[in-house]
CSV table of C-alpha atoms in Angstrom, one decimal:
chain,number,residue,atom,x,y,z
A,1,UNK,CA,23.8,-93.9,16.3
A,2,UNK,CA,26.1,-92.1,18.9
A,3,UNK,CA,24.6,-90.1,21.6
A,4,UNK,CA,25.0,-86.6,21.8
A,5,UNK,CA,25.1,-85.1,25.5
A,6,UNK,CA,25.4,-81.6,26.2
A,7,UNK,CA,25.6,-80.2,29.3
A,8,UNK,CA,23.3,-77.4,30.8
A,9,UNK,CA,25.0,-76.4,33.5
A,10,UNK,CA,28.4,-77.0,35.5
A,11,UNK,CA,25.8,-77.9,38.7
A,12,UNK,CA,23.5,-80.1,36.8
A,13,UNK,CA,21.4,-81.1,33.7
A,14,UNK,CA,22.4,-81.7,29.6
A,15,UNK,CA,20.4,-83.1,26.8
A,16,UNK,CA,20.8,-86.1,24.7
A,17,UNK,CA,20.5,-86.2,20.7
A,18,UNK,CA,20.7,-89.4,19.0
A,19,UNK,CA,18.1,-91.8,20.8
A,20,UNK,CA,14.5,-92.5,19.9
A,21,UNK,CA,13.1,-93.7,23.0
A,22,UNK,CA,9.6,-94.9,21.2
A,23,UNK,CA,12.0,-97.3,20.4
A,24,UNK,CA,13.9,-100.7,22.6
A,25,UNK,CA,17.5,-99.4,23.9
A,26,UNK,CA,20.3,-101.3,22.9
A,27,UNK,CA,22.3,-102.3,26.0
A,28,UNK,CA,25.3,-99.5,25.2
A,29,UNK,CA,22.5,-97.3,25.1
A,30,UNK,CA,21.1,-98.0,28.0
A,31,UNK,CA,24.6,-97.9,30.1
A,32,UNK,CA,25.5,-94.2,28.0
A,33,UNK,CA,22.2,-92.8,29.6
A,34,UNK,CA,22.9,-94.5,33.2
A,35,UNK,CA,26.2,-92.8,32.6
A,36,UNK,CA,24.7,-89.4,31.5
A,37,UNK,CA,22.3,-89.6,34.1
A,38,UNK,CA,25.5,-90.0,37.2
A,39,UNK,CA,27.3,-87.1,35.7
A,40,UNK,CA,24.6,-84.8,35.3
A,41,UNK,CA,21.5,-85.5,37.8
A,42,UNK,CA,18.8,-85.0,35.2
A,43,UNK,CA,18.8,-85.3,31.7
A,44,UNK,CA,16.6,-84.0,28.6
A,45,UNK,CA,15.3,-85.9,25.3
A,46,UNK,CA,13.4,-83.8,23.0
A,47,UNK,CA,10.7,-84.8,20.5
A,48,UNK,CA,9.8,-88.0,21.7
A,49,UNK,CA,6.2,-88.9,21.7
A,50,UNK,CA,6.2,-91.7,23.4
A,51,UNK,CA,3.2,-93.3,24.8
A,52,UNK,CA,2.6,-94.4,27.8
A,53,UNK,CA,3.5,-98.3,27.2
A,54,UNK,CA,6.9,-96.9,25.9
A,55,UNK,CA,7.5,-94.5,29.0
A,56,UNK,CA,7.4,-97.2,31.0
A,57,UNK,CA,8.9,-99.8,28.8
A,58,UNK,CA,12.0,-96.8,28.7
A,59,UNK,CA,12.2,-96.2,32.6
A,60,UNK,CA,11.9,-100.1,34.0
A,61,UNK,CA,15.5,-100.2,32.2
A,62,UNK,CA,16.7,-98.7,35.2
A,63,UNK,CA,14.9,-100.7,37.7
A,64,UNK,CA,11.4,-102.0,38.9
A,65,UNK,CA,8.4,-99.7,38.4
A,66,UNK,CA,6.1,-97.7,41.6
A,67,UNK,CA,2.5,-97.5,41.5
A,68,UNK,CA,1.7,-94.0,43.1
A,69,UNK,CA,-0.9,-94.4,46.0
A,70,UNK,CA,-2.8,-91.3,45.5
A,71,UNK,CA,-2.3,-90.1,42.3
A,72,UNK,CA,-4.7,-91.2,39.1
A,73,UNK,CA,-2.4,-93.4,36.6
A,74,UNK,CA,-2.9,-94.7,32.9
A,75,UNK,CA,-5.6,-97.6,33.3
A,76,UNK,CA,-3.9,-99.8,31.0
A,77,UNK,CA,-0.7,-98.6,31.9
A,78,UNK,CA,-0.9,-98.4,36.0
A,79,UNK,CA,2.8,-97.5,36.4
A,80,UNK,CA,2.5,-94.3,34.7
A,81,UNK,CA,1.0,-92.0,36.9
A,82,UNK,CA,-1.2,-88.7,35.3
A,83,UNK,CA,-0.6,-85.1,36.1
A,84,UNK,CA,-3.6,-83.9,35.0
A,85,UNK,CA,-4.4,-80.2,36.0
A,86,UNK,CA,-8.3,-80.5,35.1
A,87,UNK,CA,-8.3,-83.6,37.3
A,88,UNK,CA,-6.1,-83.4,40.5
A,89,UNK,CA,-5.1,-80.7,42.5
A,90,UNK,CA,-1.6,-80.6,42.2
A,91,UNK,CA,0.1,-78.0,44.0
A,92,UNK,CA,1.9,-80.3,46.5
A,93,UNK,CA,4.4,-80.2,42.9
A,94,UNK,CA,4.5,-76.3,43.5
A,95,UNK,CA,7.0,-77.1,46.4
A,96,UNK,CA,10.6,-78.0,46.7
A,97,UNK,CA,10.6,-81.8,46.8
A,98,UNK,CA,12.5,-85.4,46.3
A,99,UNK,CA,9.9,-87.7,45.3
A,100,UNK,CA,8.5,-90.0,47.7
A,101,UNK,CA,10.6,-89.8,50.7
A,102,UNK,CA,8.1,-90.9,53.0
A,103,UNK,CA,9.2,-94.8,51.4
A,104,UNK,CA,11.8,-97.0,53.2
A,105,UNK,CA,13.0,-96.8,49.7
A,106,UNK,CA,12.6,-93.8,48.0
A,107,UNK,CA,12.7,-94.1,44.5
A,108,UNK,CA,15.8,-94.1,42.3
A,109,UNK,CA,14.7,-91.8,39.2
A,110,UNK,CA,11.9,-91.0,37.6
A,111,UNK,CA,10.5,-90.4,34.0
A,112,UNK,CA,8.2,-87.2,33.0
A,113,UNK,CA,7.0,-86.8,29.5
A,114,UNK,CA,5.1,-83.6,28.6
A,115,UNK,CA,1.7,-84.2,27.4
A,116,UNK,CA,-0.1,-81.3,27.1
A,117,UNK,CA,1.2,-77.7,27.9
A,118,UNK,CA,-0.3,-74.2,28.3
A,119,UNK,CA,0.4,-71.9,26.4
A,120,UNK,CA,3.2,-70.3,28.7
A,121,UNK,CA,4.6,-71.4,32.1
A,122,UNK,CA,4.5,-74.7,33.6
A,123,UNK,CA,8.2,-74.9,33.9
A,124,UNK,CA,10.2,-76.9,36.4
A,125,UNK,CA,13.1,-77.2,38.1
A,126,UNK,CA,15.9,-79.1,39.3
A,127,UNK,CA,17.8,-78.7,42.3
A,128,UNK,CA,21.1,-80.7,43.0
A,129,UNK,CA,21.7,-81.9,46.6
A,130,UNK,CA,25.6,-83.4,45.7
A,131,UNK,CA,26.6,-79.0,44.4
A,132,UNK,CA,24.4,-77.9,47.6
A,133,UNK,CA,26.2,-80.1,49.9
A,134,UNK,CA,29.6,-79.3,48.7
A,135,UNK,CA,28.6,-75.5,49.0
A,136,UNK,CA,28.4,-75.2,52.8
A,137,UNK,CA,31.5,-75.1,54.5
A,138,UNK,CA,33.4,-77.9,56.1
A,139,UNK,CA,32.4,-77.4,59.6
A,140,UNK,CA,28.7,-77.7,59.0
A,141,UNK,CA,29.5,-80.6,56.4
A,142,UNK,CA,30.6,-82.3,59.3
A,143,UNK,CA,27.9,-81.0,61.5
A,144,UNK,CA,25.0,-82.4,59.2
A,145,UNK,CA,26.8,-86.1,57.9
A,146,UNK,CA,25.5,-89.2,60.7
A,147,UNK,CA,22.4,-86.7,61.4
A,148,UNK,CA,18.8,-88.1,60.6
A,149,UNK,CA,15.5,-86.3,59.7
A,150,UNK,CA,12.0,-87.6,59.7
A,151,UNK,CA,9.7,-88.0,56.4
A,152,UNK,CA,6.3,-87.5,56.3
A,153,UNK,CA,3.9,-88.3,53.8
A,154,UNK,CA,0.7,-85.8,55.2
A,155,UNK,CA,3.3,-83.1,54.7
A,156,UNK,CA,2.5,-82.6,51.2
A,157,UNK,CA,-0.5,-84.7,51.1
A,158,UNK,CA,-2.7,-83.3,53.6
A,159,UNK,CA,-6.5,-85.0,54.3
A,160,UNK,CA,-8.1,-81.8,53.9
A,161,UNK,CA,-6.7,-81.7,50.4
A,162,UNK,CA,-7.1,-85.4,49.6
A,163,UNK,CA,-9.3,-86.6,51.9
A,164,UNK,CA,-12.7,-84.7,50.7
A,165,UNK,CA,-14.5,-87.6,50.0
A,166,UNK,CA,-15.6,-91.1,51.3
A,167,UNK,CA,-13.3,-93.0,48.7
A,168,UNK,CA,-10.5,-90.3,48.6
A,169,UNK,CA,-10.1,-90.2,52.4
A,170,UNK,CA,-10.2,-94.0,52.2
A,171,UNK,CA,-7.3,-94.1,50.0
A,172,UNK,CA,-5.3,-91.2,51.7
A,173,UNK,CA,-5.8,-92.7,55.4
A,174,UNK,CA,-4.5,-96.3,53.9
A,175,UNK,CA,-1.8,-94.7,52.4
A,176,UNK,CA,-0.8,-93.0,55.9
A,177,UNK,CA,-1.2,-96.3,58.0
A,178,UNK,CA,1.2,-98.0,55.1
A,179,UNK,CA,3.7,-94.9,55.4
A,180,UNK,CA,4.1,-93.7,58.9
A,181,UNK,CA,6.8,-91.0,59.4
A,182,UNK,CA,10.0,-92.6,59.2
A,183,UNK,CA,13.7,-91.3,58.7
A,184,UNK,CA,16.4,-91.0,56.7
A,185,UNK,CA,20.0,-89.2,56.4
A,186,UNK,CA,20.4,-85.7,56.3
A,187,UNK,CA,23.6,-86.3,54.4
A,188,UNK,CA,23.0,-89.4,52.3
A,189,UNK,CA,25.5,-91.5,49.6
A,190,UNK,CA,25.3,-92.0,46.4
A,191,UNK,CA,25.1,-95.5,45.6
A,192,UNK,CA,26.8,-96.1,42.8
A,193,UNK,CA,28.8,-92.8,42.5
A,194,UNK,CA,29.9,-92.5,46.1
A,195,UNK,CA,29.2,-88.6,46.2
A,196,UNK,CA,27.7,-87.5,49.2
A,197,UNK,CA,24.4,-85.2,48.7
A,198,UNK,CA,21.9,-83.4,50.8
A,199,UNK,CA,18.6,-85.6,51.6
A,200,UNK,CA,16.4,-83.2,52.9
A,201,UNK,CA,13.2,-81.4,51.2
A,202,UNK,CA,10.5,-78.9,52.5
A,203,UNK,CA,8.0,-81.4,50.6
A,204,UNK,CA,8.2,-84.3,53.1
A,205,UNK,CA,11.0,-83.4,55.7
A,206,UNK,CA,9.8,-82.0,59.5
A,207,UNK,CA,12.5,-82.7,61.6
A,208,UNK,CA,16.2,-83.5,62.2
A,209,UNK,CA,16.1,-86.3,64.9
A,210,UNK,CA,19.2,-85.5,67.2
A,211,UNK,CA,18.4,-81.8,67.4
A,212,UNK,CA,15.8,-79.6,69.6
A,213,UNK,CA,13.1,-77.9,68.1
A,214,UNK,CA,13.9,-74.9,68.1
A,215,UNK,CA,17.7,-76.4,66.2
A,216,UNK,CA,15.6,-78.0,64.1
A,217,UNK,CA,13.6,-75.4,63.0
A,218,UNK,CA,16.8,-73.5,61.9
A,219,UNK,CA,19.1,-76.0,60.7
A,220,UNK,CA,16.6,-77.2,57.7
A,221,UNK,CA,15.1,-73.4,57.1
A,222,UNK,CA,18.6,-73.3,56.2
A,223,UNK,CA,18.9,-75.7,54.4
A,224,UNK,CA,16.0,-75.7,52.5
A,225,UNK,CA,17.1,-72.1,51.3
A,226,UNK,CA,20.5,-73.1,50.7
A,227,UNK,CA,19.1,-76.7,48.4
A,228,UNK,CA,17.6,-74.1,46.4
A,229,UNK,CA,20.3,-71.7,45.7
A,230,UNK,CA,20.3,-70.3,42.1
A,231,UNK,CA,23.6,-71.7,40.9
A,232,UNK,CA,22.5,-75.5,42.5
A,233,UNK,CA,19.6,-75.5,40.4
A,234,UNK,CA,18.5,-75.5,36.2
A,235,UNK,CA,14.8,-74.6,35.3
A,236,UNK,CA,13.5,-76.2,32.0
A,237,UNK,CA,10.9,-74.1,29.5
A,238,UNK,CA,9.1,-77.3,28.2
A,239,UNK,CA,7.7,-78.4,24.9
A,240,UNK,CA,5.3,-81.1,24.0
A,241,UNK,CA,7.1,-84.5,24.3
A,242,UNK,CA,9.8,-83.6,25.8
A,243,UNK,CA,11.1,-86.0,28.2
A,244,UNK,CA,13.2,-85.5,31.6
A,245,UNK,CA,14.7,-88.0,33.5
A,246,UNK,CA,16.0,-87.5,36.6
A,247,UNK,CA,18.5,-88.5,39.5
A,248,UNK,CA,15.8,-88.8,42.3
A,249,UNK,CA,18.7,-89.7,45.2
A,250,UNK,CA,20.6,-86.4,44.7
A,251,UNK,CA,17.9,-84.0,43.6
A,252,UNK,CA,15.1,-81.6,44.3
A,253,UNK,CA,12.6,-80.1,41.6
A,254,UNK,CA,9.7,-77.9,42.0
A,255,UNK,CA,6.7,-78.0,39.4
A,256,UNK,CA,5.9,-74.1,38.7
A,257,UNK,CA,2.1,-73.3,39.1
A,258,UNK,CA,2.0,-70.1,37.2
A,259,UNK,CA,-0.7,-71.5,34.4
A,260,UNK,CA,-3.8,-71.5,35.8
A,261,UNK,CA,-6.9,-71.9,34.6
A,262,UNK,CA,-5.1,-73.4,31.8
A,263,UNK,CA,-4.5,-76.9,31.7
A,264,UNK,CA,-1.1,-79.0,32.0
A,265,UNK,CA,-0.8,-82.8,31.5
A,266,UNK,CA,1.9,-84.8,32.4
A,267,UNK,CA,3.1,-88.7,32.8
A,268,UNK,CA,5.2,-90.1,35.0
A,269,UNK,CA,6.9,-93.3,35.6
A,270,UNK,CA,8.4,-93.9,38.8
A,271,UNK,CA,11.7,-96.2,39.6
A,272,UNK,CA,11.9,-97.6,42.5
A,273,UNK,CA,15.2,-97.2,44.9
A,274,UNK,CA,16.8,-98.8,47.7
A,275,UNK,CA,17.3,-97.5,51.1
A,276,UNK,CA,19.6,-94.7,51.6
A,277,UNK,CA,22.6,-94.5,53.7
């Protein structure tokens, strides 16, 4: 069966009919979603209850799997990594973010399937970095392209949040001494379209290297308002087993924590990337 892809919006996003994902892909499958996912940064399946083994089995398609170092995962499924409001504080996902930046090599994409929702809110949304960066004007386009900024992982994982006890600061201080701050492009390349995005995010992103301070300071409040921009971004009203997939090189999202004290459960698989440039 054909896919079916429609599109969301003209900056981002479209859903795709015509593929059970509990199911293998066949390989023109697989290369229609690739596709689906260059042209429109994040893409939608609906009604797919897939479980965790199948999550996985979808999203290592598309490259080799990460193992989250702080967040709780499926047991028999490590890969998948659990979203569980009742069990993790998880408002560092109430923030504009790219996933793991603080990695040499961030990821590539990454797979979210809706477990369990409340009964409203909960959305998210996507932001994408290739409509921001084409939105500023040519001189600061210049400006920002050969700049670098520094990624931190205690940025959005601080110890007093998960460091509270013996084992959790054991785990958060190894994960800091494997993942110093490092840095990346402000302006990075897509590398397979060759589109030119911006790579910075108020979730792991403190500095812009060549700049003062005070530049600094400026340069990415600006940019992290301008990321963010309604018509750069799509936000999703979720229902149970729906799936996302995302571009993680050219986008932001930000997990909306409206719901509480209900409870939200989501999985994730995580693909790794390679380093950008």
């Amino acid at each position: 069966m054909s896919l079916t892809i429609t599109p969301i919006s003209s900056a981002l996003g479209a859903q795709i009919d015509g593929v059970d994902l509990t199911r293998p892909l066949s390989p023109q499958q697989r290369d229609a979603i690739e596709q689906a996912l260059l042209e429109h940064q994040v893409i939608f399946f609906k009604d797919q209850s897939i479980t965790p083994q199948q999550q996985a089995r979808f999203a290592a398609n598309f490259g080799d799997l990460h193992i989250h170092p702080i967040y709780p995962n499926v047991p028999e499924q490590p890969e998948v990594l659990v979203l569980d409001t009742a069990v993790t504080d998880v408002r560092d996902n109430a923030v504009w973010h790219t996933d793991v930046t603080f990695l040499p090599t961030p990821a590539m994409g990454a797979v979210l399937s809706a477990k369990q929702l409340p009964a409203f809110g909960g959305d998210t949304l996507w932001a994408s970095g290739i409509a921001a960066f084409e939105g500023l004007s040519r001189p600061l386009q210049v400006l920002l392209d050969g700049l670098t900024a520094t990624h931190d992982f205690t940025k959005s994982f601080p110890l007093e949040r998960f460091g509270s006890t013996p084992e959790d600061f054991l785990r958060w201080d190894q994960t800091r001494k494997n993942n110093p701050p490092l840095s990346h492009p402000v302006v990075r390349t897509h590398p397979v379209s060759g589109r030119k995005s911006l790579f910075v995010n108020e979730g792991f992103t403190t500095k812009i290297n060549e700049l003062s301070e005070a530049e600094s300071e400026a340069i990415l409040k600006l940019l992290f308002a301008h990321s963010t921009r309604p018509e750069y971004t799509i936000r999703w009203r979720w229902q149970e087993n729906d799936v996302a997939f995302w571009d993680n090189r050219v986008t932001q999202h930000y997990a909306v924590d409206d719901y509480r004290p209900n409870r939200r459960v989501m999985h994730r698989a995580t693909i790794l990337g390679d380093a950008p440039f």
